[in-house]
Amino acid sequence: MKRNLVIVIVCAAGLSGLLWFKSQTVSDPSWEQPAMSSSARITLSGRFSTNRLKELRRQIDTALEESKRLVNIWDETTEISQFNRFNSTEPFPASAEFARLIRFALDFSVQTGGAFDPTVKPLVDHWGFGPKKNRDPLEEIMKAVGWQKVRLENGTLIKGHPRLQLDLAAIADGYGADCVAAVIRKNGCTGFLVEVGGELIAEGTKRSGKPWRVGIESPEPGKASGEKIFRTVELSGKALATSGDYRNFQTRDDGTRYSHIINPHTGKPSESDVASVTVITAQCIDADALATALCVMGSEKGFQWLDKHPEFQAFFILHAADGSFTSRFSTGFPLH
Ligand code: AMP
Ligand code: MG
């Protein structure tokens, strides 16, 4: 009798302990929060104590805030905005992380033959996609454009033209996603899906063991995010970024559209055959930069580039002459 009572008490204590533990833990948490110029969605696989999750979310907030403080051109107080206002060819002292980002951007400009170019900011303003309208004639603006006109020397940035300005929007979300993923990894999580402004990083699997699956949108203007999926991709241990002409564009008086992606060689909005391109590689910042560059290059030059860089895979959705879309992808692209 006594023994039975002990067993009942032990079981009751065990059960309430379990219930208490369950009430203090969260399974597969997923949340959305403001990030960069839009929002981030983070999904973790596994069970987390509320305290651990709170601390993780605090670290993620800090990482996103710090990355925004460097690269957001819509906020006058960020480091990039201070640099852009610095109307001088004297050295500008840059923070180590800002200098690292600029080094990355300039290296990527070299690698893509200038299809990617962080100095397009005055052109982005000119075509109505930036924070200010730049009404100067294109020939005048072009004098301050070109990645060769900015130098990094001993931690300082030097403008080759006083009106040179930088725009890192083409890598901001990818960079933000990398920063968030680094925080999550450091906290020992091995399964997660991070999305910042549509750019993604997936690691491990869902708790069920099923792979993360993400959609490539149909590049049709006017559709809400995720409304129409063109193809799906299984992603693990990789980053994915998409650029295209279907979400951020302006309409001319004659009804034709022009894209927010600028061809730095002409100074005009890109007019390639690419409606959208999705790039997969290890780091999200690389995927983000290349997706923008491939829109400028167009599919023919883009595939030539990809042949020489097998660490990148890409899926192109191309404009066909009849207004429909065709698609082409490089070897190894993990279409589902
Ligand atoms: P994404 O959506 O990642 O392709 O980035 C596009 C944004 O990057 C534009 O809205 C501009 O702010 C900027 N941008 C436009 N053209 C270029 C370019 N050729 N190289 C680098 N940044 C660009
Ligand atoms: Mg990009």
Short mmCIF file of C-alpha atoms and ligand atoms in Angstrom, two decimals:
data_model
loop_
_atom_site.label_atom_id
_atom_site.label_comp_id
_atom_site.label_asym_id
_atom_site.label_seq_id
_atom_site.Cartn_x
_atom_site.Cartn_y
_atom_site.Cartn_z
CA MET A 1 0.00 0.00 0.00
CA LYS A 2 2.74 2.42 1.03
CA ARG A 3 4.75 1.43 -2.03
CA ASN A 4 1.78 2.17 -4.31
CA LEU A 5 1.36 5.58 -2.71
CA VAL A 6 5.01 6.36 -3.33
CA ILE A 7 4.66 5.31 -6.99
CA VAL A 8 1.55 7.52 -7.39
CA ILE A 9 3.33 10.51 -5.81
CA VAL A 10 6.44 9.98 -7.96
CA CYS A 11 4.29 9.69 -11.13
CA ALA A 12 2.28 12.82 -10.22
CA ALA A 13 5.48 14.75 -9.58
CA GLY A 14 6.93 13.49 -12.86
CA LEU A 15 3.79 14.45 -14.79
CA SER A 16 3.59 17.93 -13.32
CA GLY A 17 7.31 18.33 -14.00
CA LEU A 18 6.69 17.35 -17.61
CA LEU A 19 3.73 19.72 -17.87
CA TRP A 20 5.80 22.53 -16.35
CA PHE A 21 8.65 21.77 -18.79
CA LYS A 22 6.20 21.77 -21.71
CA SER A 23 4.73 25.10 -20.63
CA GLN A 24 8.27 26.57 -20.53
CA THR A 25 9.24 25.33 -24.00
CA VAL A 26 8.26 26.15 -27.57
CA SER A 27 8.36 23.69 -30.47
CA ASP A 28 9.54 24.78 -33.91
CA PRO A 29 9.20 28.52 -33.22
CA SER A 30 8.56 30.74 -36.20
CA TRP A 31 8.11 34.50 -36.22
CA GLU A 32 8.23 37.58 -38.41
CA GLN A 33 9.93 40.85 -37.53
CA PRO A 34 10.93 44.11 -39.23
CA ALA A 35 14.33 43.90 -40.92
CA MET A 36 16.35 45.99 -43.37
CA SER A 37 13.82 47.69 -45.65
CA SER A 38 11.12 45.02 -45.25
CA SER A 39 10.80 42.06 -42.87
CA ALA A 40 12.42 38.83 -41.77
CA ARG A 41 10.85 35.43 -41.11
CA ILE A 42 12.74 32.99 -38.94
CA THR A 43 11.78 29.35 -38.35
CA LEU A 44 13.76 27.06 -36.06
CA SER A 45 13.36 23.32 -35.86
CA GLY A 46 13.37 21.73 -32.43
CA ARG A 47 12.21 22.47 -28.92
CA PHE A 48 13.43 25.62 -27.17
CA SER A 49 13.07 26.84 -23.61
CA THR A 50 11.33 30.22 -23.55
CA ASN A 51 14.41 31.75 -21.91
CA ARG A 52 16.75 30.40 -24.56
CA LEU A 53 14.42 31.61 -27.29
CA LYS A 54 14.13 35.05 -25.73
CA GLU A 55 17.92 35.39 -25.63
CA LEU A 56 18.26 34.13 -29.21
CA ARG A 57 15.66 36.62 -30.42
CA ARG A 58 17.46 39.42 -28.60
CA GLN A 59 20.71 38.52 -30.38
CA ILE A 60 18.92 38.35 -33.75
CA ASP A 61 17.36 41.80 -33.18
CA THR A 62 20.81 43.19 -32.44
CA ALA A 63 22.36 41.57 -35.53
CA LEU A 64 19.62 42.95 -37.79
CA GLU A 65 19.80 46.37 -36.24
CA GLU A 66 23.60 46.50 -36.60
CA SER A 67 23.48 45.45 -40.26
CA LYS A 68 20.81 48.05 -40.98
CA ARG A 69 22.92 50.75 -39.28
CA LEU A 70 25.61 50.14 -41.90
CA VAL A 71 23.74 49.85 -45.18
CA ASN A 72 20.30 51.45 -45.09
CA ILE A 73 20.25 54.40 -47.50
CA TRP A 74 16.73 55.41 -46.39
CA ASP A 75 18.00 56.38 -42.95
CA GLU A 76 20.13 59.57 -42.85
CA THR A 77 22.06 58.44 -39.77
CA THR A 78 23.54 55.17 -41.10
CA GLU A 79 27.19 54.84 -42.04
CA ILE A 80 26.41 54.57 -45.76
CA SER A 81 24.31 57.77 -45.61
CA GLN A 82 27.12 59.61 -43.82
CA PHE A 83 29.54 58.44 -46.50
CA ASN A 84 27.13 59.51 -49.25
CA ARG A 85 26.83 63.00 -47.76
CA PHE A 86 30.63 63.30 -47.50
CA ASN A 87 31.14 65.46 -50.60
CA SER A 88 34.91 65.18 -50.72
CA THR A 89 37.81 63.21 -52.15
CA GLU A 90 39.54 63.22 -48.73
CA PRO A 91 39.73 59.86 -46.89
CA PHE A 92 36.52 58.86 -45.07
CA PRO A 93 37.21 56.75 -41.95
CA ALA A 94 35.07 53.61 -42.26
CA SER A 95 34.17 51.08 -39.56
CA ALA A 96 35.83 47.70 -40.04
CA GLU A 97 32.55 46.00 -40.97
CA PHE A 98 31.56 48.72 -43.45
CA ALA A 99 35.00 48.50 -45.06
CA ARG A 100 34.62 44.71 -45.28
CA LEU A 101 31.27 45.12 -47.06
CA ILE A 102 32.70 47.63 -49.50
CA ARG A 103 35.64 45.30 -50.20
CA PHE A 104 33.13 42.54 -50.93
CA ALA A 105 31.09 44.82 -53.22
CA LEU A 106 34.15 46.04 -55.15
CA ASP A 107 35.48 42.47 -55.57
CA PHE A 108 32.07 41.40 -56.85
CA SER A 109 32.06 44.32 -59.30
CA VAL A 110 35.39 43.09 -60.69
CA GLN A 111 34.18 39.49 -60.91
CA THR A 112 31.00 40.45 -62.77
CA GLY A 113 32.69 42.91 -65.14
CA GLY A 114 30.80 45.79 -63.53
CA ALA A 115 27.30 44.29 -63.93
CA PHE A 116 27.15 44.59 -60.15
CA ASP A 117 28.25 48.06 -59.10
CA PRO A 118 27.67 49.64 -55.66
CA THR A 119 28.19 53.17 -57.05
CA VAL A 120 24.82 53.20 -58.88
CA LYS A 121 23.14 55.24 -56.10
CA PRO A 122 22.86 58.54 -58.11
CA LEU A 123 21.34 56.53 -60.98
CA VAL A 124 18.93 54.77 -58.64
CA ASP A 125 17.82 58.24 -57.44
CA HIS A 126 17.65 59.54 -61.00
CA TRP A 127 15.30 56.76 -62.12
CA GLY A 128 13.03 57.29 -59.12
CA PHE A 129 13.94 54.31 -56.94
CA GLY A 130 16.00 56.05 -54.26
CA PRO A 131 15.26 58.31 -51.32
CA LYS A 132 15.85 61.51 -53.35
CA LYS A 133 15.13 62.53 -56.92
CA ASN A 134 18.33 63.31 -58.84
CA ARG A 135 17.36 65.51 -61.81
CA ASP A 136 20.88 65.99 -63.22
CA PRO A 137 21.40 64.86 -66.81
CA LEU A 138 22.59 61.25 -67.15
CA GLU A 139 25.97 62.23 -68.67
CA GLU A 140 26.64 64.41 -65.65
CA ILE A 141 25.60 61.67 -63.20
CA MET A 142 27.74 59.07 -64.96
CA LYS A 143 30.88 61.08 -64.10
CA ALA A 144 30.41 60.01 -60.46
CA VAL A 145 29.46 56.39 -61.22
CA GLY A 146 31.81 53.41 -61.54
CA TRP A 147 33.25 51.01 -58.97
CA GLN A 148 36.79 52.02 -60.07
CA LYS A 149 36.09 55.49 -58.61
CA VAL A 150 36.08 54.32 -55.00
CA ARG A 151 39.17 53.06 -53.18
CA LEU A 152 39.77 51.42 -49.82
CA GLU A 153 43.03 52.47 -48.18
CA ASN A 154 44.09 51.64 -44.61
CA GLY A 155 40.53 51.45 -43.35
CA THR A 156 39.46 54.62 -45.14
CA LEU A 157 37.26 55.03 -48.19
CA ILE A 158 38.33 57.46 -50.86
CA LYS A 159 35.99 58.87 -53.49
CA GLY A 160 37.44 59.44 -56.94
CA HIS A 161 34.65 61.98 -57.52
CA PRO A 162 33.14 64.13 -54.74
CA ARG A 163 29.58 63.25 -55.80
CA LEU A 164 30.17 59.48 -55.75
CA GLN A 165 27.56 57.67 -53.64
CA LEU A 166 27.03 54.05 -52.67
CA ASP A 167 23.95 51.85 -52.69
CA LEU A 168 24.21 48.41 -51.11
CA ALA A 169 20.52 47.52 -51.42
CA ALA A 170 21.45 44.71 -53.83
CA ILE A 171 23.22 42.85 -51.01
CA ALA A 172 21.59 44.26 -47.87
CA ASP A 173 18.99 41.53 -47.38
CA GLY A 174 21.47 38.74 -48.18
CA TYR A 175 23.96 40.25 -45.75
CA GLY A 176 21.23 40.52 -43.10
CA ALA A 177 20.27 36.86 -43.63
CA ASP A 178 23.94 35.80 -43.24
CA CYS A 179 24.21 37.79 -39.99
CA VAL A 180 21.04 36.17 -38.59
CA ALA A 181 22.17 32.67 -39.63
CA ALA A 182 25.54 33.24 -37.92
CA VAL A 183 23.76 34.11 -34.65
CA ILE A 184 21.52 31.04 -34.87
CA ARG A 185 24.46 28.71 -35.60
CA LYS A 186 26.45 30.21 -32.73
CA ASN A 187 23.56 29.30 -30.46
CA GLY A 188 23.87 25.66 -31.48
CA CYS A 189 20.77 25.32 -33.69
CA THR A 190 21.27 22.98 -36.60
CA GLY A 191 17.88 23.24 -38.32
CA PHE A 192 16.52 26.61 -39.43
CA LEU A 193 15.11 28.65 -42.26
CA VAL A 194 15.91 32.36 -42.32
CA GLU A 195 14.34 34.80 -44.76
CA VAL A 196 15.22 38.49 -44.95
CA GLY A 197 13.37 40.50 -47.59
CA GLY A 198 12.86 37.34 -49.68
CA GLU A 199 16.49 36.15 -49.50
CA LEU A 200 16.89 32.82 -47.72
CA ILE A 201 19.22 30.50 -45.85
CA ALA A 202 18.21 26.94 -44.98
CA GLU A 203 20.14 24.59 -42.75
CA GLY A 204 19.44 21.00 -41.69
CA THR A 205 15.82 19.89 -41.94
CA LYS A 206 12.48 20.45 -40.27
CA ARG A 207 12.04 18.56 -36.96
CA SER A 208 10.10 15.88 -38.84
CA GLY A 209 13.24 15.23 -40.89
CA LYS A 210 11.52 16.63 -43.98
CA PRO A 211 13.58 19.07 -46.06
CA TRP A 212 12.96 22.81 -46.18
CA ARG A 213 11.10 23.57 -49.35
CA VAL A 214 10.86 27.09 -50.77
CA GLY A 215 8.99 28.54 -53.71
CA ILE A 216 10.27 30.55 -56.67
CA GLU A 217 7.60 33.09 -57.50
CA SER A 218 6.12 33.60 -60.90
CA PRO A 219 7.55 36.97 -62.02
CA GLU A 220 4.20 38.58 -62.74
CA PRO A 221 3.71 42.17 -61.61
CA GLY A 222 0.82 42.83 -59.26
CA LYS A 223 0.90 39.44 -57.52
CA ALA A 224 1.31 39.41 -53.75
CA SER A 225 4.36 37.71 -52.32
CA GLY A 226 3.94 33.91 -52.54
CA GLU A 227 0.63 34.22 -54.43
CA LYS A 228 1.79 32.32 -57.51
CA ILE A 229 4.66 29.84 -57.30
CA PHE A 230 6.54 28.96 -60.49
CA ARG A 231 8.66 26.08 -59.10
CA THR A 232 9.77 24.77 -55.74
CA VAL A 233 13.26 24.04 -54.47
CA GLU A 234 14.58 21.87 -51.66
CA LEU A 235 17.23 23.72 -49.73
CA SER A 236 19.69 22.64 -47.04
CA GLY A 237 23.04 24.12 -46.08
CA LYS A 238 22.63 26.75 -48.79
CA ALA A 239 21.45 30.28 -49.40
CA LEU A 240 19.03 31.42 -52.11
CA ALA A 241 18.34 34.89 -53.48
CA THR A 242 16.08 36.18 -56.24
CA SER A 243 16.15 39.37 -58.29
CA GLY A 244 13.74 40.42 -60.96
CA ASP A 245 11.87 43.15 -62.76
CA TYR A 246 8.37 42.29 -61.52
CA ARG A 247 8.10 43.72 -58.01
CA ASN A 248 9.96 47.04 -57.94
CA PHE A 249 9.41 48.96 -61.16
CA GLN A 250 8.14 52.27 -62.54
CA THR A 251 5.71 52.80 -65.41
CA ARG A 252 6.40 55.28 -68.21
CA ASP A 253 3.70 57.49 -69.77
CA ASP A 254 3.31 54.98 -72.63
CA GLY A 255 2.57 52.20 -70.12
CA THR A 256 5.89 50.37 -70.50
CA ARG A 257 7.67 49.33 -67.33
CA TYR A 258 11.25 49.82 -66.27
CA SER A 259 13.11 47.94 -63.58
CA HIS A 260 14.87 49.13 -60.41
CA ILE A 261 17.94 47.21 -61.54
CA ILE A 262 20.29 49.56 -63.33
CA ASN A 263 22.75 48.64 -66.04
CA PRO A 264 25.82 50.50 -64.73
CA HIS A 265 27.37 50.54 -68.21
CA THR A 266 24.51 52.51 -69.79
CA GLY A 267 23.21 54.28 -66.69
CA LYS A 268 19.72 53.14 -67.67
CA PRO A 269 17.36 50.55 -66.20
CA SER A 270 18.37 47.04 -67.19
CA GLU A 271 16.56 45.69 -70.24
CA SER A 272 17.79 42.12 -70.42
CA ASP A 273 15.73 39.00 -71.18
CA VAL A 274 15.64 38.12 -67.45
CA ALA A 275 12.26 38.41 -65.73
CA SER A 276 13.70 36.86 -62.58
CA VAL A 277 16.74 34.87 -61.57
CA THR A 278 17.19 32.77 -58.46
CA VAL A 279 20.73 32.02 -57.32
CA ILE A 280 21.88 29.32 -54.89
CA THR A 281 25.27 29.25 -53.21
CA ALA A 282 26.81 28.99 -49.73
CA GLN A 283 26.54 32.61 -48.54
CA CYS A 284 23.41 34.68 -48.99
CA ILE A 285 25.33 37.89 -49.70
CA ASP A 286 26.97 36.19 -52.71
CA ALA A 287 23.63 34.84 -53.95
CA ASP A 288 22.04 38.29 -53.56
CA ALA A 289 24.86 40.10 -55.38
CA LEU A 290 24.92 37.61 -58.23
CA ALA A 291 21.13 37.61 -58.69
CA THR A 292 21.26 41.38 -59.27
CA ALA A 293 24.28 41.06 -61.60
CA LEU A 294 22.67 38.28 -63.67
CA CYS A 295 19.61 40.48 -64.31
CA VAL A 296 21.97 43.01 -65.88
CA MET A 297 24.05 40.44 -67.79
CA GLY A 298 21.06 38.65 -69.33
CA SER A 299 20.83 34.90 -69.74
CA GLU A 300 23.47 34.40 -72.44
CA LYS A 301 26.30 36.19 -70.65
CA GLY A 302 24.92 34.90 -67.37
CA PHE A 303 25.31 31.25 -68.39
CA GLN A 304 28.83 31.94 -69.65
CA TRP A 305 29.64 33.41 -66.22
CA LEU A 306 28.02 30.48 -64.40
CA ASP A 307 30.07 27.98 -66.47
CA LYS A 308 33.21 29.50 -64.94
CA HIS A 309 31.77 29.64 -61.39
CA PRO A 310 30.32 26.19 -60.59
CA GLU A 311 29.91 27.14 -56.91
CA PHE A 312 26.81 29.10 -58.01
CA GLN A 313 23.62 27.59 -59.45
CA ALA A 314 20.90 29.69 -61.05
CA PHE A 315 17.34 29.37 -62.28
CA PHE A 316 16.30 31.95 -64.88
CA ILE A 317 12.74 32.85 -65.79
CA LEU A 318 13.01 34.63 -69.12
CA HIS A 319 10.72 36.89 -71.11
CA ALA A 320 9.57 35.15 -74.28
CA ALA A 321 8.68 37.20 -77.38
CA ASP A 322 4.95 36.42 -77.02
CA GLY A 323 4.83 37.83 -73.47
CA SER A 324 4.94 34.42 -71.76
CA PHE A 325 7.86 33.05 -69.72
CA THR A 326 10.41 30.35 -70.42
CA SER A 327 12.85 28.94 -67.91
CA ARG A 328 16.46 27.72 -67.97
CA PHE A 329 18.65 26.55 -65.15
CA SER A 330 22.26 25.69 -64.58
CA THR A 331 23.55 22.20 -63.73
CA GLY A 332 22.88 21.12 -60.16
CA PHE A 333 20.06 23.56 -59.47
CA PRO A 334 17.98 21.60 -56.89
CA LEU A 335 14.51 21.93 -58.44
CA HIS A 336 11.96 19.77 -56.75
P1 AMP B 1 18.09 43.32 -55.75
O1 AMP B 1 16.62 43.41 -55.48
O2 AMP B 1 18.85 42.52 -54.74
O3 AMP B 1 18.38 42.87 -57.14
O4 AMP B 1 18.70 44.78 -55.58
C1 AMP B 1 18.26 45.83 -56.40
C2 AMP B 1 18.64 47.15 -55.78
O5 AMP B 1 20.06 47.31 -55.83
C3 AMP B 1 18.06 48.33 -56.53
O6 AMP B 1 16.82 48.73 -55.99
C4 AMP B 1 19.15 49.38 -56.37
O7 AMP B 1 19.01 50.02 -55.12
C5 AMP B 1 20.43 48.57 -56.36
N1 AMP B 1 20.98 48.33 -57.71
C6 AMP B 1 20.36 48.51 -58.91
N2 AMP B 1 21.15 48.13 -59.92
C7 AMP B 1 22.31 47.68 -59.37
C8 AMP B 1 23.52 47.15 -59.91
N3 AMP B 1 23.69 46.98 -61.22
N4 AMP B 1 24.49 46.80 -59.03
C9 AMP B 1 24.33 46.97 -57.69
N5 AMP B 1 23.22 47.47 -57.14
C10 AMP B 1 22.19 47.80 -57.95
MG MG B 2 20.47 41.30 -54.95
#
